[in-house]
Short mmCIF file of C-alpha atoms in Angstrom, two decimals:
data_model
loop_
_atom_site.label_atom_id
_atom_site.label_comp_id
_atom_site.label_asym_id
_atom_site.label_seq_id
_atom_site.Cartn_x
_atom_site.Cartn_y
_atom_site.Cartn_z
CA MET A 1 11.32 -17.35 20.78
CA ASP A 2 9.10 -16.53 23.50
CA ALA A 3 8.99 -13.02 22.91
CA HIS A 4 7.21 -13.57 20.30
CA SER A 5 4.44 -14.94 22.38
CA THR A 6 2.90 -12.81 24.15
CA VAL A 7 -0.95 -12.31 23.24
CA ARG A 8 -3.44 -9.51 24.53
CA THR A 9 -7.10 -9.40 24.23
CA TYR A 10 -8.69 -6.17 22.72
CA GLU A 11 -9.16 -4.52 26.41
CA GLN A 12 -5.60 -5.11 26.73
CA PHE A 13 -4.75 -3.38 23.67
CA ARG A 14 -7.23 -0.20 24.87
CA GLN A 15 -5.08 -0.31 27.80
CA ASP A 16 -1.77 -0.67 26.46
CA PHE A 17 -2.39 2.31 24.40
CA PRO A 18 -4.24 5.14 26.47
CA HIS A 19 -3.57 7.68 23.20
CA TRP A 20 -6.73 6.33 21.08
CA LEU A 21 -5.56 8.76 18.33
CA LEU A 22 -2.21 8.89 17.82
CA ASN A 23 0.62 6.24 18.82
CA VAL A 24 4.51 6.59 17.79
CA ARG A 25 6.88 3.80 17.71
CA ASN A 26 10.57 3.33 17.30
CA PRO A 27 11.54 3.20 13.93
CA ALA A 28 15.04 1.15 15.71
CA GLU A 29 12.51 -1.81 16.58
CA LEU A 30 10.32 -1.82 13.36
CA PHE A 31 13.25 -2.33 11.47
CA ASN A 32 14.98 -4.79 13.81
CA ALA A 33 11.52 -7.42 13.02
CA GLN A 34 10.18 -5.27 9.21
CA PRO A 35 12.66 -3.55 7.31
CA SER A 36 11.03 -4.06 4.44
CA TYR A 37 8.35 -1.91 5.85
CA VAL A 38 9.81 0.83 7.06
CA VAL A 39 12.22 0.55 3.77
CA SER A 40 8.94 1.25 2.20
CA GLN A 41 7.34 3.53 4.29
CA ALA A 42 10.30 5.80 3.45
CA PHE A 43 10.17 5.85 0.31
CA CYS A 44 6.05 6.43 -0.19
CA ILE A 45 7.23 9.75 2.60
CA VAL A 46 9.44 11.27 -0.01
CA GLY A 47 7.90 10.25 -3.23
CA GLY A 48 4.07 11.68 -2.27
CA LEU A 49 6.46 14.77 -0.74
CA LEU A 50 8.80 15.23 -3.71
CA SER A 51 4.90 14.94 -6.05
CA LEU A 52 4.19 17.63 -3.39
CA ALA A 53 7.66 19.15 -4.43
CA HIS A 54 6.84 19.10 -7.67
CA ALA A 55 2.61 20.38 -8.35
CA LEU A 56 4.15 23.76 -6.09
CA HIS A 57 7.07 24.02 -8.76
CA ARG A 58 4.91 22.94 -11.55
CA GLY A 59 2.04 25.53 -11.09
CA GLY A 60 -2.18 25.24 -13.11
CA ARG A 61 -4.13 22.27 -11.27
CA TRP A 62 -0.79 19.66 -10.21
CA PRO A 63 -1.42 21.32 -6.34
CA PHE A 64 -4.81 20.92 -6.80
CA LEU A 65 -5.05 17.26 -7.79
CA TRP A 66 -2.21 16.45 -5.12
CA MET A 67 -4.45 17.87 -2.48
CA ALA A 68 -7.15 15.53 -4.49
CA SER A 69 -5.24 12.49 -4.30
CA ALA A 70 -4.12 13.12 -0.66
CA LEU A 71 -8.01 13.34 0.15
CA THR A 72 -8.75 9.93 -2.24
CA GLY A 73 -6.73 8.52 0.50
CA VAL A 74 -8.87 9.76 3.82
CA LEU A 75 -11.88 8.86 1.94
CA VAL A 76 -10.76 5.48 1.32
CA GLU A 77 -8.91 4.13 4.67
CA GLY A 78 -11.72 6.65 6.98
CA SER A 79 -14.46 3.88 4.93
CA MET A 80 -12.19 0.43 6.02
CA TYR A 81 -12.00 2.50 9.82
CA PHE A 82 -16.00 3.13 10.10
CA SER A 83 -17.11 0.59 8.01
CA PRO A 84 -20.02 -1.33 9.16
CA TYR A 85 -19.40 -4.64 7.43
CA GLY A 86 -16.27 -4.96 10.45
CA GLU A 87 -12.20 -4.91 9.30
CA THR A 88 -10.84 -6.24 6.47
CA ILE A 89 -6.92 -4.78 6.43
CA TRP A 90 -5.14 -5.29 9.84
CA PHE A 91 -1.45 -3.07 9.34
CA SER A 92 1.20 -4.10 11.46
CA PRO A 93 2.63 -1.55 13.29
CA THR A 94 4.64 1.98 11.82
CA VAL A 95 6.30 5.25 13.08
CA ILE A 96 3.16 7.14 13.22
CA ASP A 97 -0.49 5.17 14.18
CA LEU A 98 -3.67 6.63 14.34
CA PHE A 99 -6.71 5.64 15.46
CA HIS A 100 -6.27 2.86 17.46
CA GLN A 101 -3.51 1.16 15.24
CA ARG A 102 -5.64 1.28 12.08
CA VAL A 103 -4.29 3.54 10.24
CA PRO A 104 -0.22 4.38 9.43
CA LEU A 105 -0.09 7.95 8.95
CA PHE A 106 2.60 6.87 5.98
CA VAL A 107 -0.78 5.79 3.71
CA PHE A 108 -1.56 9.01 3.15
CA PHE A 109 1.34 9.61 1.43
CA VAL A 110 0.89 6.35 -1.31
CA TYR A 111 -2.75 7.84 -2.69
CA PRO A 112 -1.20 10.62 -3.96
CA PHE A 113 2.59 9.25 -4.78
CA PHE A 114 0.28 7.35 -7.29
CA TYR A 115 -2.43 9.44 -8.45
CA TYR A 116 0.14 11.91 -9.29
CA GLN A 117 2.82 9.70 -10.97
CA ALA A 118 0.29 8.39 -12.39
CA PHE A 119 -1.71 11.50 -14.52
CA TRP A 120 2.20 13.29 -14.82
CA ALA A 121 2.97 9.96 -17.12
CA ALA A 122 -0.40 10.55 -19.23
CA SER A 123 -0.21 13.77 -19.73
CA LYS A 124 2.70 13.47 -20.91
CA LEU A 125 1.25 11.32 -23.51
CA GLN A 126 -0.69 13.98 -25.23
CA LEU A 127 -3.65 11.52 -26.06
CA LYS A 128 -6.27 13.35 -28.55
CA CYS A 129 -9.57 11.05 -27.17
CA ARG A 130 -9.66 12.48 -23.58
CA TRP A 131 -11.39 9.01 -22.20
CA SER A 132 -8.51 7.23 -23.66
CA GLU A 133 -6.12 9.68 -20.97
CA HIS A 134 -8.43 8.32 -18.31
CA ILE A 135 -7.80 5.32 -18.67
CA ALA A 136 -4.49 5.92 -18.96
CA ALA A 137 -3.95 6.56 -15.38
CA GLY A 138 -6.21 4.30 -14.01
CA LEU A 139 -4.21 1.85 -15.67
CA LEU A 140 -1.02 3.67 -14.41
CA VAL A 141 -2.54 3.18 -10.91
CA VAL A 142 -2.47 0.18 -10.67
CA LEU A 143 0.24 -1.07 -12.51
CA ALA A 144 2.55 1.22 -9.46
CA ASP A 145 -0.13 -0.59 -6.97
CA LEU A 146 0.64 -3.96 -8.41
CA PRO A 147 4.44 -4.65 -6.96
CA PHE A 148 3.71 -2.09 -3.95
CA ASP A 149 0.35 -4.41 -2.74
CA MET A 150 2.68 -8.12 -4.04
CA VAL A 151 5.80 -7.09 -1.44
CA SER A 152 3.61 -5.36 1.34
CA ILE A 153 1.41 -8.96 1.72
CA LYS A 154 3.91 -11.20 1.27
CA PHE A 155 6.18 -9.58 3.65
CA LEU A 156 3.64 -8.81 5.93
CA HIS A 157 2.53 -4.54 6.56
CA TRP A 158 -0.55 -5.76 6.25
CA THR A 159 -2.88 -8.53 6.42
CA LEU A 160 -6.52 -9.26 4.99
CA HIS A 161 -9.75 -11.07 6.76
CA ASP A 162 -8.42 -14.79 5.65
CA THR A 163 -12.04 -16.16 4.69
CA GLU A 164 -13.02 -12.93 2.31
CA GLN A 165 -14.52 -14.43 -0.83
CA LEU A 166 -13.64 -10.67 -2.21
CA LEU A 167 -10.67 -11.62 -1.57
CA SER A 168 -9.61 -14.55 -2.08
CA GLU A 169 -8.54 -14.63 -5.53
CA ARG A 170 -4.54 -13.62 -5.68
CA VAL A 171 -1.27 -13.24 -8.60
CA TYR A 172 2.01 -13.38 -5.61
CA SER A 173 0.15 -11.80 -2.98
CA ALA A 174 -2.19 -9.14 -4.21
CA PRO A 175 -6.48 -9.31 -4.78
CA TRP A 176 -7.17 -9.01 -7.97
CA THR A 177 -10.56 -8.11 -7.11
CA LEU A 178 -7.91 -4.80 -5.27
CA LEU A 179 -6.58 -4.45 -8.55
CA LEU A 180 -9.76 -3.73 -10.00
CA PHE A 181 -11.90 -1.90 -7.65
CA PHE A 182 -8.48 0.69 -7.96
CA ALA A 183 -8.21 1.00 -12.00
CA MET A 184 -11.80 1.30 -12.20
CA ALA A 185 -11.87 4.47 -8.76
CA SER A 186 -8.91 5.86 -10.44
CA PHE A 187 -10.57 6.18 -13.88
CA ALA A 188 -13.83 7.56 -12.52
CA PHE A 189 -11.51 10.33 -9.99
CA SER A 190 -9.30 11.04 -13.53
CA TYR A 191 -12.65 11.46 -15.53
CA LEU A 192 -14.03 13.57 -12.76
CA PHE A 193 -11.06 16.17 -12.03
CA HIS A 194 -11.29 16.90 -15.36
CA ASN A 195 -14.75 17.08 -16.24
CA LEU A 196 -16.20 19.08 -12.91
CA ARG A 197 -13.99 21.36 -13.94
CA SER A 198 -14.89 22.28 -17.34
CA TRP A 199 -18.48 22.05 -15.93
CA MET A 200 -18.32 24.18 -13.57
CA ASP A 201 -15.97 26.59 -14.93
CA ARG A 202 -17.17 27.92 -18.53
CA SER A 203 -14.18 29.97 -19.32
CA VAL A 204 -11.91 26.97 -19.85
CA GLY A 205 -13.93 25.64 -22.52
CA THR A 206 -14.94 22.17 -23.86
CA PRO A 207 -13.30 20.61 -25.41
CA GLN A 208 -10.29 21.56 -23.51
CA PRO A 209 -6.95 21.96 -25.66
CA THR A 210 -3.86 20.42 -23.95
CA ASP A 211 -2.11 22.80 -22.38
CA ARG A 212 -5.65 24.10 -20.75
CA ARG A 213 -6.28 20.58 -19.22
CA TRP A 214 -3.67 22.18 -16.61
CA ALA A 215 -4.46 25.63 -16.39
CA VAL A 216 -5.90 26.43 -12.89
CA GLY A 217 -9.37 27.86 -13.07
CA THR A 218 -11.74 29.53 -10.82
CA ILE A 219 -10.65 29.07 -7.22
CA GLY A 220 -14.66 27.86 -6.55
CA ALA A 221 -14.36 25.19 -10.13
CA GLU A 222 -10.90 23.88 -9.23
CA LEU A 223 -12.56 23.72 -5.24
CA VAL A 224 -15.38 21.63 -6.38
CA ALA A 225 -13.48 19.13 -8.87
CA MET A 226 -10.71 18.66 -6.06
CA VAL A 227 -13.40 17.74 -3.52
CA GLY A 228 -16.17 16.04 -6.20
CA ALA A 229 -13.26 13.67 -7.48
CA ALA A 230 -12.02 12.72 -4.46
CA SER A 231 -15.47 11.46 -2.90
CA VAL A 232 -18.18 10.70 -5.90
CA SER A 233 -14.69 8.80 -7.41
CA LEU A 234 -15.06 5.79 -4.75
CA SER A 235 -19.09 5.40 -5.44
CA VAL A 236 -18.50 5.35 -8.95
CA GLY A 237 -15.61 3.24 -8.58
CA THR A 238 -17.55 0.81 -6.72
CA GLY A 239 -20.22 1.54 -9.23
CA LEU A 240 -18.51 0.20 -11.70
CA PHE A 241 -16.33 -2.94 -10.04
CA LEU A 242 -19.99 -4.01 -9.13
CA ALA A 243 -21.06 -3.89 -13.27
CA PHE A 244 -18.08 -6.20 -14.07
CA SER A 245 -18.37 -8.55 -10.77
CA TYR A 246 -21.61 -9.21 -10.15
CA PRO A 247 -22.93 -10.37 -13.32
CA LEU A 248 -19.72 -12.39 -14.42
CA HIS A 249 -18.57 -13.89 -11.13
CA THR A 250 -21.96 -13.86 -8.71
CA VAL A 251 -24.18 -14.78 -11.96
CA LEU A 252 -22.07 -16.35 -14.47
CA GLY A 253 -19.41 -18.10 -11.77
CA ILE A 254 -16.63 -16.20 -14.23
CA PRO A 255 -13.50 -16.53 -11.83
CA HIS A 256 -12.19 -13.13 -11.10
CA ARG A 257 -8.98 -13.46 -12.57
CA ILE A 258 -10.47 -14.49 -15.80
CA ILE A 259 -12.53 -10.78 -15.05
CA VAL A 260 -9.46 -8.67 -14.53
CA ILE A 261 -7.85 -9.87 -17.25
CA GLY A 262 -9.77 -9.64 -19.14
CA VAL A 263 -11.37 -6.16 -18.26
CA PHE A 264 -7.08 -5.21 -18.25
CA LEU A 265 -6.89 -6.79 -21.72
CA CYS A 266 -10.37 -4.56 -23.34
CA VAL A 267 -9.22 -1.47 -22.53
CA ALA A 268 -5.10 -1.71 -23.34
CA THR A 269 -6.41 -2.20 -26.27
CA VAL A 270 -8.33 0.66 -26.35
CA PHE A 271 -5.58 2.15 -24.92
CA TRP A 272 -3.33 1.45 -27.54
CA LYS A 273 -5.28 2.45 -30.39
CA PHE A 274 -5.81 6.01 -28.92
CA ASP A 275 -2.03 6.53 -28.42
CA ARG A 276 -1.07 5.11 -32.26
CA LYS A 277 -2.39 9.44 -32.76
CA SER A 278 -1.26 10.71 -30.58
CA ASN A 279 -0.23 14.20 -30.28
CA ARG A 280 2.98 13.47 -29.02
CA ARG A 281 6.25 15.43 -30.29
CA MET A 282 10.09 15.52 -29.17
CA PRO A 283 12.14 16.31 -27.67
CA MET A 284 10.68 17.70 -23.81
CA SER A 285 12.33 20.38 -22.08
CA GLN A 286 12.26 18.68 -18.19
CA SER A 287 13.56 20.53 -15.18
CA LEU A 288 15.33 19.25 -12.30
CA LEU A 289 12.23 18.01 -10.97
CA ASP A 290 10.51 16.82 -13.45
CA HIS A 291 13.93 14.67 -13.83
CA ALA A 292 13.45 14.29 -9.73
CA LEU A 293 9.91 12.55 -10.43
CA ASN A 294 11.52 10.08 -13.39
CA VAL A 295 13.59 8.92 -11.29
CA ILE A 296 11.44 8.41 -8.30
CA THR A 297 9.12 6.54 -10.75
CA VAL A 298 11.59 4.21 -11.51
CA GLY A 299 13.37 3.67 -7.90
CA HIS A 300 9.73 2.39 -7.13
CA PHE A 301 9.40 -0.17 -10.03
CA VAL A 302 13.34 -1.25 -8.48
CA LEU A 303 12.48 -1.15 -4.96
CA TYR A 304 10.21 -3.41 -4.42
CA PHE A 305 11.63 -5.39 -6.92
CA VAL A 306 15.22 -5.79 -4.84
CA LEU A 307 13.50 -6.10 -1.51
CA ALA A 308 11.53 -9.13 -2.90
CA PHE A 309 14.96 -10.39 -3.93
CA VAL A 310 16.78 -9.63 -1.16
CA LEU A 311 15.13 -10.14 1.77
CA ARG A 312 13.46 -13.71 2.62
CA PRO A 313 9.67 -13.13 3.50
CA GLU A 314 10.27 -16.73 6.55
CA ASN A 315 11.83 -14.03 8.67
CA THR A 316 10.02 -11.03 9.21
CA VAL A 317 7.74 -10.97 11.98
CA SER A 318 4.77 -8.97 12.62
CA SER A 319 3.64 -8.34 16.70
CA GLY A 320 0.27 -5.96 16.10
CA ARG A 321 -3.04 -6.13 15.39
CA HIS A 322 -4.69 -9.22 13.09
CA GLN A 323 -7.99 -10.38 12.90
CA PRO A 324 -9.38 -12.22 16.65
CA ILE A 325 -8.36 -15.02 16.51
CA GLY A 326 -11.88 -17.32 16.98
CA ASP A 327 -13.58 -20.19 18.70
CA CYS A 328 -13.64 -22.61 15.11
CA HIS A 329 -16.59 -24.63 17.37
CA HIS A 330 -18.44 -21.54 17.60
CA THR A 331 -19.16 -19.51 15.36
CA THR A 332 -20.61 -15.83 15.81
CA GLY A 333 -23.26 -14.29 13.44
CA THR A 334 -20.26 -11.11 13.84
CA ASN A 335 -19.85 -9.17 9.90
CA ALA A 336 -15.57 -9.57 10.37
CA PRO A 337 -15.73 -13.79 11.22
CA PRO A 338 -12.85 -14.39 13.71
CA LEU A 339 -10.14 -16.11 12.25
CA CYS A 340 -9.90 -19.84 12.92
CA LEU A 341 -6.75 -21.61 13.30
CA ASP A 342 -7.74 -24.76 12.78
CA THR A 343 -8.15 -24.12 8.54
CA PHE A 344 -7.10 -20.47 8.30
CA SER A 345 -5.09 -20.06 4.78
CA ARG A 346 -0.90 -20.63 5.62
CA THR A 347 0.18 -18.39 2.08
CA ASP A 348 1.59 -15.63 3.87
CA TYR A 349 2.27 -16.22 7.73
CA ASP A 350 2.01 -18.99 10.07
CA PHE A 351 3.81 -19.09 13.97
CA HIS A 352 6.35 -21.02 13.35
CA CYS A 353 8.61 -18.74 15.01
CA ILE A 354 6.50 -18.38 18.53
CA SER A 355 6.67 -21.06 20.77
CA LYS A 356 2.61 -21.92 20.59
CA PRO A 357 -0.07 -20.03 18.67
CA PRO A 358 -2.11 -17.38 20.52
CA ASN A 359 -5.45 -17.92 22.56
CA VAL A 360 -9.12 -17.35 21.02
CA GLY A 361 -10.06 -13.90 22.13
CA ALA A 362 -6.00 -12.48 21.02
CA TYR A 363 -6.70 -8.82 19.13
CA TRP A 364 -3.20 -8.51 19.34
CA TYR A 365 -0.40 -11.24 18.87
CA THR A 366 2.12 -12.10 16.57
CA ILE A 367 2.63 -13.73 13.57
CA CYS A 368 5.31 -15.38 11.18
CA GLY A 369 6.38 -14.54 7.91
CA THR A 370 6.00 -18.20 4.96
CA PRO A 371 8.19 -18.77 2.67
CA TYR A 372 8.02 -18.14 -1.39
CA GLU A 373 5.99 -20.78 -2.63
#
């Protein structure tokens, strides 16, 4: 127990990890402390690589989709790192970490894994209305992200800012607002990825037949669509998120969970309406990689169900970067207020596995998982 109680300040942390860009750890040690995290990382990396192999096998626009979604991950995680408003998420240590352990390498495989399987599934729906296809892509991305976030936060794969109001309302540890943001951002990504190419390459034609939507256009148009969808979708997604959140939550005081459920029910109804008149034809021939992608997509949901059912979150121990410990009686004017040990939420973690809680100013310390409520 005493081995877990060692804490380090930020300055000590800098001295312990001179390699700012890249840090490598022993996977066996990480597995002993957080087995669910190591398994989840490995599965996401395999899923991302399998999606890449499938994209290269299918050809057309699919490789550009994979690269665009990977670029989205770089931009999202980079925006968190360089945010002027301070950190709101702290990852537990992984085998390979970047930028002072702020960004784990595996997270760059998560975005193409989730986006690619969502777009592949949406393409198989053969929807006539293109707007409904964008809606389907957004819903499927959130569907893949939901069990991932639930298990990851509960098992301390990462922790969120304790007093951030936007993250306070949660469904089994997953913030409602993050689900809405990813739905809006992936919807915007789908719209831009398809339409930027059409606007740049008139030879494709508008509207595009189903068999032409994934046929590759000119390299210039595809690169513009790839970079534009990855970069602009974040701003558009944020704008759409605020369009729902600000008037309904900030002005009218409606809880975020009601807003998110209402939005999802509305868009799901629109999707269902157009799905009744799709162009699907059966049967569809599938290659070996198609079947492999189907298996790993189903396996994604099975994996997190098994992890949540078999493992006990109270046995999880995370030693690494976490929200800095502050003095509860002397708050500062920083954008990211420190953690107050007297008032912080003990829903997802506490300090029961160590002899004493960390001292004020600690930036690197140990937290312990808590049982299911």
